[in-house]
Short mmCIF file of C-alpha atoms and ligand atoms in Angstrom, two decimals:
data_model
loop_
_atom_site.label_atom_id
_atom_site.label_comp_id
_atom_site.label_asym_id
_atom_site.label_seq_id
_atom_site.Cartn_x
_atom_site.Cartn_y
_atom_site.Cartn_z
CA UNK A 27 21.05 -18.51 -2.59
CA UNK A 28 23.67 -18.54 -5.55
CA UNK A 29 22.61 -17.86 -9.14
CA UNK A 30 22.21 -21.31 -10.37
CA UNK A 31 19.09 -22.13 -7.66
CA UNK A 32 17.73 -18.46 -8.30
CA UNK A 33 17.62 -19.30 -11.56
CA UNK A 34 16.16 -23.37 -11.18
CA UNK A 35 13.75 -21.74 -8.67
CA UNK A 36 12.67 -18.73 -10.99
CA UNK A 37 12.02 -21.80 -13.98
CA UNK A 38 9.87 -23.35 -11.47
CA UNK A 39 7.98 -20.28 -10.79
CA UNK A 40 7.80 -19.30 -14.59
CA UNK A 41 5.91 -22.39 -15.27
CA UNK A 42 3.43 -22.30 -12.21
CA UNK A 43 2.54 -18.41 -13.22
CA UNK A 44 1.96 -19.47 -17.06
CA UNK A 45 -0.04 -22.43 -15.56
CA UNK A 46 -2.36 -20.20 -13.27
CA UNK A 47 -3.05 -17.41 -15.68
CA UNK A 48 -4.77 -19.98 -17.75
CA UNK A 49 -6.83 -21.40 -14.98
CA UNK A 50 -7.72 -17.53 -12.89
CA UNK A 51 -10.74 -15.94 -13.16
CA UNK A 52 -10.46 -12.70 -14.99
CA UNK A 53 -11.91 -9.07 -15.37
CA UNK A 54 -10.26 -5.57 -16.88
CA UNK A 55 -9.17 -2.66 -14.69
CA UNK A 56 -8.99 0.20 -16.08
CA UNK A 57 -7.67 -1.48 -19.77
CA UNK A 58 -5.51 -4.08 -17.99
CA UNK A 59 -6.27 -7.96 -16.92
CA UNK A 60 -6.52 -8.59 -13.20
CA UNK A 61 -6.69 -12.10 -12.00
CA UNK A 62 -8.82 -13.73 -8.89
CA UNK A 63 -5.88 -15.29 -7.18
CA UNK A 64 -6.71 -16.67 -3.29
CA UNK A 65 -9.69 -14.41 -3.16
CA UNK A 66 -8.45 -11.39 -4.31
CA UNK A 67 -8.05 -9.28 -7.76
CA UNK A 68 -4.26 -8.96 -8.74
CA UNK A 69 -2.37 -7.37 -11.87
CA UNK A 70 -1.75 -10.01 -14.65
CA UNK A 71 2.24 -8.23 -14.68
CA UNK A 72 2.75 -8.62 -10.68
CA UNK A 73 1.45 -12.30 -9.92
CA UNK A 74 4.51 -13.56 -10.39
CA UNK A 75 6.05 -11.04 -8.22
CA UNK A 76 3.31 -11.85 -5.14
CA UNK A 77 4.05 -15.69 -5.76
CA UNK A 78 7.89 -15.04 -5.60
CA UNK A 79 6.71 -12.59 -2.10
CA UNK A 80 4.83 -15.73 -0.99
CA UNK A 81 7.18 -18.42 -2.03
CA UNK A 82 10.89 -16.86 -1.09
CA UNK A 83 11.02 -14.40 1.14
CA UNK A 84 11.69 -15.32 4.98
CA UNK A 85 10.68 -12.59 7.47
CA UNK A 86 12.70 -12.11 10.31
CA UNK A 87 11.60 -11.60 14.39
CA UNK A 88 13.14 -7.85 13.68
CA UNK A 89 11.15 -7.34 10.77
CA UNK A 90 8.11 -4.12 10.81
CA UNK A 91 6.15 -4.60 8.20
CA UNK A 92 2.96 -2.02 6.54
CA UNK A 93 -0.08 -3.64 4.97
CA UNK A 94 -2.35 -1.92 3.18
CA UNK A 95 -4.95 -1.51 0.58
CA UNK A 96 -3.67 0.96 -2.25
CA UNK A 97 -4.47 4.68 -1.29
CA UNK A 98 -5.27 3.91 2.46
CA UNK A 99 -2.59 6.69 3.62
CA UNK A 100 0.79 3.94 3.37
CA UNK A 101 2.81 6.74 1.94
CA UNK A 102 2.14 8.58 5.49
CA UNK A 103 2.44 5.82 7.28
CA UNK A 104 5.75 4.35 5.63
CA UNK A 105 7.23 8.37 6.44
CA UNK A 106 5.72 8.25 9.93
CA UNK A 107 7.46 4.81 10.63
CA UNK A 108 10.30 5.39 9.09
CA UNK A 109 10.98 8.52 11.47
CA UNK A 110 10.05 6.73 14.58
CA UNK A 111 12.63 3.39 14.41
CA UNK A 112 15.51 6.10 13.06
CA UNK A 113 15.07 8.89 15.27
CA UNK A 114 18.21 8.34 17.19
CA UNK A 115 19.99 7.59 14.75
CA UNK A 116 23.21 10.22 13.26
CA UNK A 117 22.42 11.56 9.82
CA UNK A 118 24.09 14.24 8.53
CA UNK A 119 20.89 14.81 6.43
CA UNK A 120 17.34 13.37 7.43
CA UNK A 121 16.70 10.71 4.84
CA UNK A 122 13.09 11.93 3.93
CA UNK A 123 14.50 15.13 2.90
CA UNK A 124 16.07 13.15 0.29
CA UNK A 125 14.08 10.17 -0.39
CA UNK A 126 10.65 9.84 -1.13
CA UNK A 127 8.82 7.87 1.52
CA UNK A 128 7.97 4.74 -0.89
CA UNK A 129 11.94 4.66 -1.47
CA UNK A 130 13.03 4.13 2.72
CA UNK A 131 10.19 1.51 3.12
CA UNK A 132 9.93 -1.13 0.10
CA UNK A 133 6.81 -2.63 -0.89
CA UNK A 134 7.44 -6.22 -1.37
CA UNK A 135 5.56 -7.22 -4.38
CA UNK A 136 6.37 -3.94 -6.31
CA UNK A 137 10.07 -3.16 -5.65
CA UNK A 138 11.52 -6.05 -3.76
CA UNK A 139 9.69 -8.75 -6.01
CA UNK A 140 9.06 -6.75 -8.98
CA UNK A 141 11.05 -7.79 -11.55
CA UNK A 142 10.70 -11.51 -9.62
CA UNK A 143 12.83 -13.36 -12.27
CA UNK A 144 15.45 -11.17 -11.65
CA UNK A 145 19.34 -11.90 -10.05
CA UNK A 146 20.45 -10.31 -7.61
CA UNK A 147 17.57 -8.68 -6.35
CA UNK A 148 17.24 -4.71 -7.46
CA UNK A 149 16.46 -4.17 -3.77
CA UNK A 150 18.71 -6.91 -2.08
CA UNK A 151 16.60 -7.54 0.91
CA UNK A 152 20.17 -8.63 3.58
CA UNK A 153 21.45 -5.41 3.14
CA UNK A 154 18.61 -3.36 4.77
CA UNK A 155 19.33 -2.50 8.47
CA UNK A 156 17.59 -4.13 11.37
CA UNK A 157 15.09 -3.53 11.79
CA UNK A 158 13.71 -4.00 8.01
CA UNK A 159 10.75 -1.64 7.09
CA UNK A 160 9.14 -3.46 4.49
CA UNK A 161 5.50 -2.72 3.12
CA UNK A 162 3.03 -5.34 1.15
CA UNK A 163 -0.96 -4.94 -0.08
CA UNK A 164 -1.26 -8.73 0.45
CA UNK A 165 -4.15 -9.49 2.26
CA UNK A 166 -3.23 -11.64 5.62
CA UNK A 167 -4.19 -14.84 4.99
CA UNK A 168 -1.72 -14.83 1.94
CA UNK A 169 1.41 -13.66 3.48
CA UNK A 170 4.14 -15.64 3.23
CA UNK A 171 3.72 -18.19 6.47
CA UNK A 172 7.24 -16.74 7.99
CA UNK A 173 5.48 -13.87 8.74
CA UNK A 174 2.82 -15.44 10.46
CA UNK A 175 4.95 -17.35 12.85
CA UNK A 176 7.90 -15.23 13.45
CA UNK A 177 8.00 -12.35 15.84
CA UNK A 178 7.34 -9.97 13.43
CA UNK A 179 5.15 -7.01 13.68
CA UNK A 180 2.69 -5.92 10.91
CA UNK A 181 1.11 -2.39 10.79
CA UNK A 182 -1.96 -2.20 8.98
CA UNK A 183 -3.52 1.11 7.99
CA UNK A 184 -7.52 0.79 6.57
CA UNK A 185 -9.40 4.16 5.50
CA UNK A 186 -13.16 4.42 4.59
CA UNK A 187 -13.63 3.03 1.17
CA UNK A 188 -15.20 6.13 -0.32
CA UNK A 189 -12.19 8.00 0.15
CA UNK A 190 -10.19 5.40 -0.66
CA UNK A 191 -11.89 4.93 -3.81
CA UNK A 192 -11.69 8.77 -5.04
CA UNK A 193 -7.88 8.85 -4.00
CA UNK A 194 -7.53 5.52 -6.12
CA UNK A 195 -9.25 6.86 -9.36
CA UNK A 196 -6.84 10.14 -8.96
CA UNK A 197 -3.89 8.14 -9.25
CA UNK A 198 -5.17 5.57 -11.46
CA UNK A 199 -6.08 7.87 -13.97
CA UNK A 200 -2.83 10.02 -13.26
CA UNK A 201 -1.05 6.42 -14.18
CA UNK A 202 -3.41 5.84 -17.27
CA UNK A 203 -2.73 8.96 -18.92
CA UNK A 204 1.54 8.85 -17.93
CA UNK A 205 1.70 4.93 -19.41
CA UNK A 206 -0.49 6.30 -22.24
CA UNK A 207 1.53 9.10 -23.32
CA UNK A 208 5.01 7.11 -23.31
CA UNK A 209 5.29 6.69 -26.99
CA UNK A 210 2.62 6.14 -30.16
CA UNK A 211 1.89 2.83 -29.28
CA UNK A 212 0.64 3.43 -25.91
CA UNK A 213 -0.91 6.52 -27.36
CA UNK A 214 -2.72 4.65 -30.45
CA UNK A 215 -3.70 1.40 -27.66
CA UNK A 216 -5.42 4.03 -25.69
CA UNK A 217 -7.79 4.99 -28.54
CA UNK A 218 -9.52 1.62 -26.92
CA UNK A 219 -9.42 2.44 -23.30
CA UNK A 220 -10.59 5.27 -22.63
CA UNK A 221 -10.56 7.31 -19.29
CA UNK A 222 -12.74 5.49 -16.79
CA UNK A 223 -15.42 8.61 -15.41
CA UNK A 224 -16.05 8.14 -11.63
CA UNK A 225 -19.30 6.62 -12.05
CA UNK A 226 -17.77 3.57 -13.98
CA UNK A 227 -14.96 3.33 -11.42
CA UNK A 228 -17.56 3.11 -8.94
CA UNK A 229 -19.12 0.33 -10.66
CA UNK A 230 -15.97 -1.49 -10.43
CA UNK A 231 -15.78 -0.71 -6.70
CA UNK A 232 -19.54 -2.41 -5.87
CA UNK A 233 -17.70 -5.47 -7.56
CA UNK A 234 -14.90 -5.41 -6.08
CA UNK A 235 -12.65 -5.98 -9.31
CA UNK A 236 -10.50 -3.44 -7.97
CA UNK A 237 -6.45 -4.53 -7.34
CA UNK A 238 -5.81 -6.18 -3.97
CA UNK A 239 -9.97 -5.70 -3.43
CA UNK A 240 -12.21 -7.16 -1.89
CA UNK A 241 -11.92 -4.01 0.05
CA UNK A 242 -13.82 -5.53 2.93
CA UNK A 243 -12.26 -8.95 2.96
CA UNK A 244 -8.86 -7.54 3.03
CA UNK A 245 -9.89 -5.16 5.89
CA UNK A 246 -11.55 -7.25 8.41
CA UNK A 247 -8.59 -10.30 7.54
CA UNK A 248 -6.20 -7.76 9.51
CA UNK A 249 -8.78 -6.57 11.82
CA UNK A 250 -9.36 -10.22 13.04
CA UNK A 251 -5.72 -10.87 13.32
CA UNK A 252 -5.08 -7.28 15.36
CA UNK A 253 -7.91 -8.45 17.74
CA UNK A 254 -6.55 -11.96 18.38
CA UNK A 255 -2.94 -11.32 18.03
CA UNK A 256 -2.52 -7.84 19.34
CA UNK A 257 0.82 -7.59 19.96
CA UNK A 258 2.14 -8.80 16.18
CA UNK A 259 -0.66 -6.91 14.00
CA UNK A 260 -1.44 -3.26 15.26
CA UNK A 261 -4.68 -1.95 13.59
CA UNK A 262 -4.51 1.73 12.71
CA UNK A 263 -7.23 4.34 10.85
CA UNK A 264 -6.44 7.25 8.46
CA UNK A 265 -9.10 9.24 9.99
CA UNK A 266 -7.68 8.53 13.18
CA UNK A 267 -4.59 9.49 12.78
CA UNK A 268 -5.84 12.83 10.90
CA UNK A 269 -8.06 13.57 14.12
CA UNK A 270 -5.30 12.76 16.45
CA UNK A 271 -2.10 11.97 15.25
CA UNK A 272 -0.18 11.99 18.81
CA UNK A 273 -2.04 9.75 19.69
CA UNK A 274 -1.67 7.38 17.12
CA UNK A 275 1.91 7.83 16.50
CA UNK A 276 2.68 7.15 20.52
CA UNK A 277 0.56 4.14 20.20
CA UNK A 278 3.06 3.03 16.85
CA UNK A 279 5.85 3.77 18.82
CA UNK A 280 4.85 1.96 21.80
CA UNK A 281 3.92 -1.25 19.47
CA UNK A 282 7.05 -1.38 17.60
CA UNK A 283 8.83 -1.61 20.79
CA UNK A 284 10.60 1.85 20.67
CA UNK A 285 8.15 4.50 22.84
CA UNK A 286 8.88 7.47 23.26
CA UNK A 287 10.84 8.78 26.64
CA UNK A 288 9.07 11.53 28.41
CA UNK A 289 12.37 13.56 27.89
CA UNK A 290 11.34 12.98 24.01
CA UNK A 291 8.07 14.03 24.95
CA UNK A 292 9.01 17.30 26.69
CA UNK A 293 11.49 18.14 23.62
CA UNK A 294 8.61 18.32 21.18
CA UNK A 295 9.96 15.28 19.20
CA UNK A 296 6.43 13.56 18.13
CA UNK A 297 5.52 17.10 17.43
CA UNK A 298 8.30 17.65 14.98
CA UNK A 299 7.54 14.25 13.64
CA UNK A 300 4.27 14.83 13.01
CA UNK A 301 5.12 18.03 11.32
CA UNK A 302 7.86 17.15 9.46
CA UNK A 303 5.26 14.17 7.94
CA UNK A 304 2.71 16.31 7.33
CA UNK A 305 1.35 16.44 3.75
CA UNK A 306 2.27 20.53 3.82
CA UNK A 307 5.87 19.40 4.42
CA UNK A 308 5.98 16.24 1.92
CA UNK A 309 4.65 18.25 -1.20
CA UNK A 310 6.79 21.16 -0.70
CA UNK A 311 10.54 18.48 -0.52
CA UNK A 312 11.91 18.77 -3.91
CA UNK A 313 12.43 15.59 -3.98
CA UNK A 314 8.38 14.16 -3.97
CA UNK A 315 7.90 16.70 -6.49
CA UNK A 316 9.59 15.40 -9.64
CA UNK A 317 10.56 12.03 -10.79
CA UNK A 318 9.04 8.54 -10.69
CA UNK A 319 8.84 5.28 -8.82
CA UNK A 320 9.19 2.33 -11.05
CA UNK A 321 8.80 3.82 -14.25
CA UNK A 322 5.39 4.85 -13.97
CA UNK A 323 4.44 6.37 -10.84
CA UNK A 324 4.58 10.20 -10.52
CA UNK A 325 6.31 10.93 -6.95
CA UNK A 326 3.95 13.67 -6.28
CA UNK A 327 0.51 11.57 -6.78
CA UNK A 328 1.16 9.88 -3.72
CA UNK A 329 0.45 13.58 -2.31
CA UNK A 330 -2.91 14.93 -3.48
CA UNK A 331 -5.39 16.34 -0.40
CA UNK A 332 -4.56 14.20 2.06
CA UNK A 333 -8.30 15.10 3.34
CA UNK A 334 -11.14 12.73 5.40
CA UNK A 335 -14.21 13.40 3.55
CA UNK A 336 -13.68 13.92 -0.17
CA UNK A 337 -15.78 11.77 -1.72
CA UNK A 338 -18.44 14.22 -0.87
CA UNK A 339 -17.84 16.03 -3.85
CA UNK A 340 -17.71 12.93 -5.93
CA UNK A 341 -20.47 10.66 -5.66
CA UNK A 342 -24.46 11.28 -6.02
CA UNK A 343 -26.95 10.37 -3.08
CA UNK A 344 -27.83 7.09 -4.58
CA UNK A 345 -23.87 6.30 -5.13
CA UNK A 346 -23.20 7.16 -1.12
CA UNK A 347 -26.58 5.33 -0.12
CA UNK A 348 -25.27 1.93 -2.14
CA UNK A 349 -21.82 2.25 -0.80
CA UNK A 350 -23.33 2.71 3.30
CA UNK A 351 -25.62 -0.18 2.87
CA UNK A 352 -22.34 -2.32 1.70
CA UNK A 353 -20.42 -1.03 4.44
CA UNK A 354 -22.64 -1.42 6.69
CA UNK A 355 -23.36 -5.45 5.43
CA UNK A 356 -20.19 -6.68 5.37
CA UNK A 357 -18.67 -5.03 9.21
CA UNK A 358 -21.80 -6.32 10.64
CA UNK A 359 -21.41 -7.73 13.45
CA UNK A 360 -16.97 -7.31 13.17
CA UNK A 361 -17.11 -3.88 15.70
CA UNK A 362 -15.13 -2.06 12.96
CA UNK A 363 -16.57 0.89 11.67
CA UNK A 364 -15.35 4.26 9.54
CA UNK A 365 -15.69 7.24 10.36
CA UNK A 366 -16.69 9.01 6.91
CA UNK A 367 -16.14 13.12 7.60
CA UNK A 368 -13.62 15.09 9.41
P1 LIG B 404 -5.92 11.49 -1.33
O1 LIG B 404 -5.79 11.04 -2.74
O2 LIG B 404 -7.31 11.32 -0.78
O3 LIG B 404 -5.40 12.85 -1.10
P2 LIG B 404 -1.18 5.72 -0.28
O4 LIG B 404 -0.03 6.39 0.36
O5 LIG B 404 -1.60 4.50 0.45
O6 LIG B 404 -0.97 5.54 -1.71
O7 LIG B 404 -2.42 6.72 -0.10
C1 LIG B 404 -2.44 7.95 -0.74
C2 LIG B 404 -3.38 8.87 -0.01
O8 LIG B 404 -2.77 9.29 1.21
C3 LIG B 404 -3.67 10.12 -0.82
O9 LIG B 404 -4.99 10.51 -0.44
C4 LIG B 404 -2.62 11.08 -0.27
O10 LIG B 404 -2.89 12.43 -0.51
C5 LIG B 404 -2.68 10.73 1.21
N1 LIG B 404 -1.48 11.17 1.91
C6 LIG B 404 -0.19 11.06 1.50
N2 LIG B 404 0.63 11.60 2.39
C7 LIG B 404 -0.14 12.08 3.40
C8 LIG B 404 0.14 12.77 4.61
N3 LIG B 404 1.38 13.09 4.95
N4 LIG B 404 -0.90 13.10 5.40
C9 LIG B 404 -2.17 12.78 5.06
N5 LIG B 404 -2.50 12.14 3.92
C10 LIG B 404 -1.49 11.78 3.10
#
């Protein structure tokens, strides 16, 4: 597409994004608007980017894609992947030593899509190689439809929503207090919004007016679609993969179509992997420890415990007791369940 039709096509979208912010139901997230757009919450600054996601991109039979609900584990994931489809190939330097996991696997509505009016694309999507790792927090009935019919594969990674939830007010607040400290503005704005205490961020859980929440919609959307197409969306659990990641990473090997060779296997290479991916190893590279992703996100808060079973120290006995009775509600009857300590 030249510049002229990125341009008549980013008009288009202009107009259709003014048009549905009037019309979207809204609520605040931590001092920000989020909008109710096809059943689930959204930033007011990123619809446009899902809606250019939805509208232009065109997946391709090669493509591996991660989906996820924020602060599931896709960080892991994206450095697990990542490792597995380029561990044959000749580096002089393995990438991850040098790039922080979220920069070798792009999400699509943050860094492909994020500044969606923009020409050419920061992150020009034709020169990835084949196949393209690409990550979204889309839930699956709004993916773009080329990535429903092509040959695709989608990895999904779901975590139990407690520790979800704790992870997520870590790095929200880490965000709040890094936007709010960028200059007096920011600083005299946050006079207004103060910092959210657990207990209100829980409130905004049991609502669900959380980004890219419903948690449980979004979880059993993928679920159903790993059950009935099992060989395009590959269903995979944080807590399963901390209890036994071997396992786990020979099944994502085996599902993206490159499994590991027993020779592999002898050598100690999904051992290395797993190693080398390990939260120990990721917080000590240099290069997750300073710096940012897209102007606001500290490299190192993608890397906090890493634990199953946090929230214990978070929530009170009437907290847990509300959150098991929703949990337990909305899988009924789906045959997904957490597990909710190591
Ligand atoms: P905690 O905040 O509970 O520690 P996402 O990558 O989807 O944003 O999720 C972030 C969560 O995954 C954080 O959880 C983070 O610490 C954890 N995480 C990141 N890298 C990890 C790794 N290599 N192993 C285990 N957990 C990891």
């Amino acid at each position: 597409m030249n510049q002229n039709q990125t341009q008549e096509q980013n008009i288009v979208l202009q107009k259709q994004v003014q048009n549905l912010k009037k019309s979207l139901p809204k609520a605040n997230f931590i001092g920000s608007t989020i909008l109710k757009y096809q059943g689930f919450w959204c930033s007011e600054q990123q619809i446009k980017n899902v809606i250019a996601f939805q509208t232009q991109f065109h997946a391709r039979d090669s493509d591996i894609f991660i989906a996820s609900i924020p602060k599931t584990g896709s960080t892991w994931l994206k450095s697990l992947l990542f490792s597995i489809v380029n561990r044959t190939t000749k580096h002089t330097q393995n990438p991850l030593l040098v790039n922080h996991p979220q920069e070798l696997v792009y999400s699509l509505e943050t860094d492909v899509y994020g500044n969606a009016f923009a020409y050419p694309r920061p992150h020009h999507l034709d020169e990835l190689p084949s196949p393209r790792l690409l990550s979204t927090h889309l839930p699956y009935a709004s993916l773009p439809e080329s990535i429903k019919v092509s040959n695709c594969r989608v990895l999904y990674i779901a975590r139990n929503p407690l520790d979800t939830l704790v992870s997520l007010y870590y790095f929200s607040i880490g965000v709040m207090n890094k936007y709010f400290s960028k200059d007096l503005i920011k600083r005299f704005i946050s006079m207004f919004y103060p910092i959210p205490s657990m207990d209100d961020f829980f409130e905004a859980c049991c609502e669900e007016k959380i980004p890219f929440w419903p948690f449980f919609d979004h979880v059993i959307g993928y679920w159903k679609a790993s059950l009935e197409e099992p060989n395009k969306v590959l269903f995979v659990k944080y807590e399963d993969m901390k209890e036994d990641a071997t396992y786990e990473l020979k099944k994502i090997a085996q599902f993206v179509g490159m499994p590991f060779t027993t020779q592999e296997e002898n050598e100690g290479v999904i051992e290395e992997i797993i190693e080398m991916c390990s939260i120990k190893s990721m917080k000590q590279l240099e290069v997750n420890k300073n710096g940012v992703i897209n102007e606001l996100f500290e490299k190192k808060s993608y890397f906090r415990k890493g634990e199953v079973g946090d929230w214990t120290h978070h929530f009170t006995p009437p907290m847990i007791e509300k959150m098991k009775k929703l949990m337990d509600e909305k899988l009924q009857g789906t045959g997904l369940s957490f597990k909710l300590s190591p």
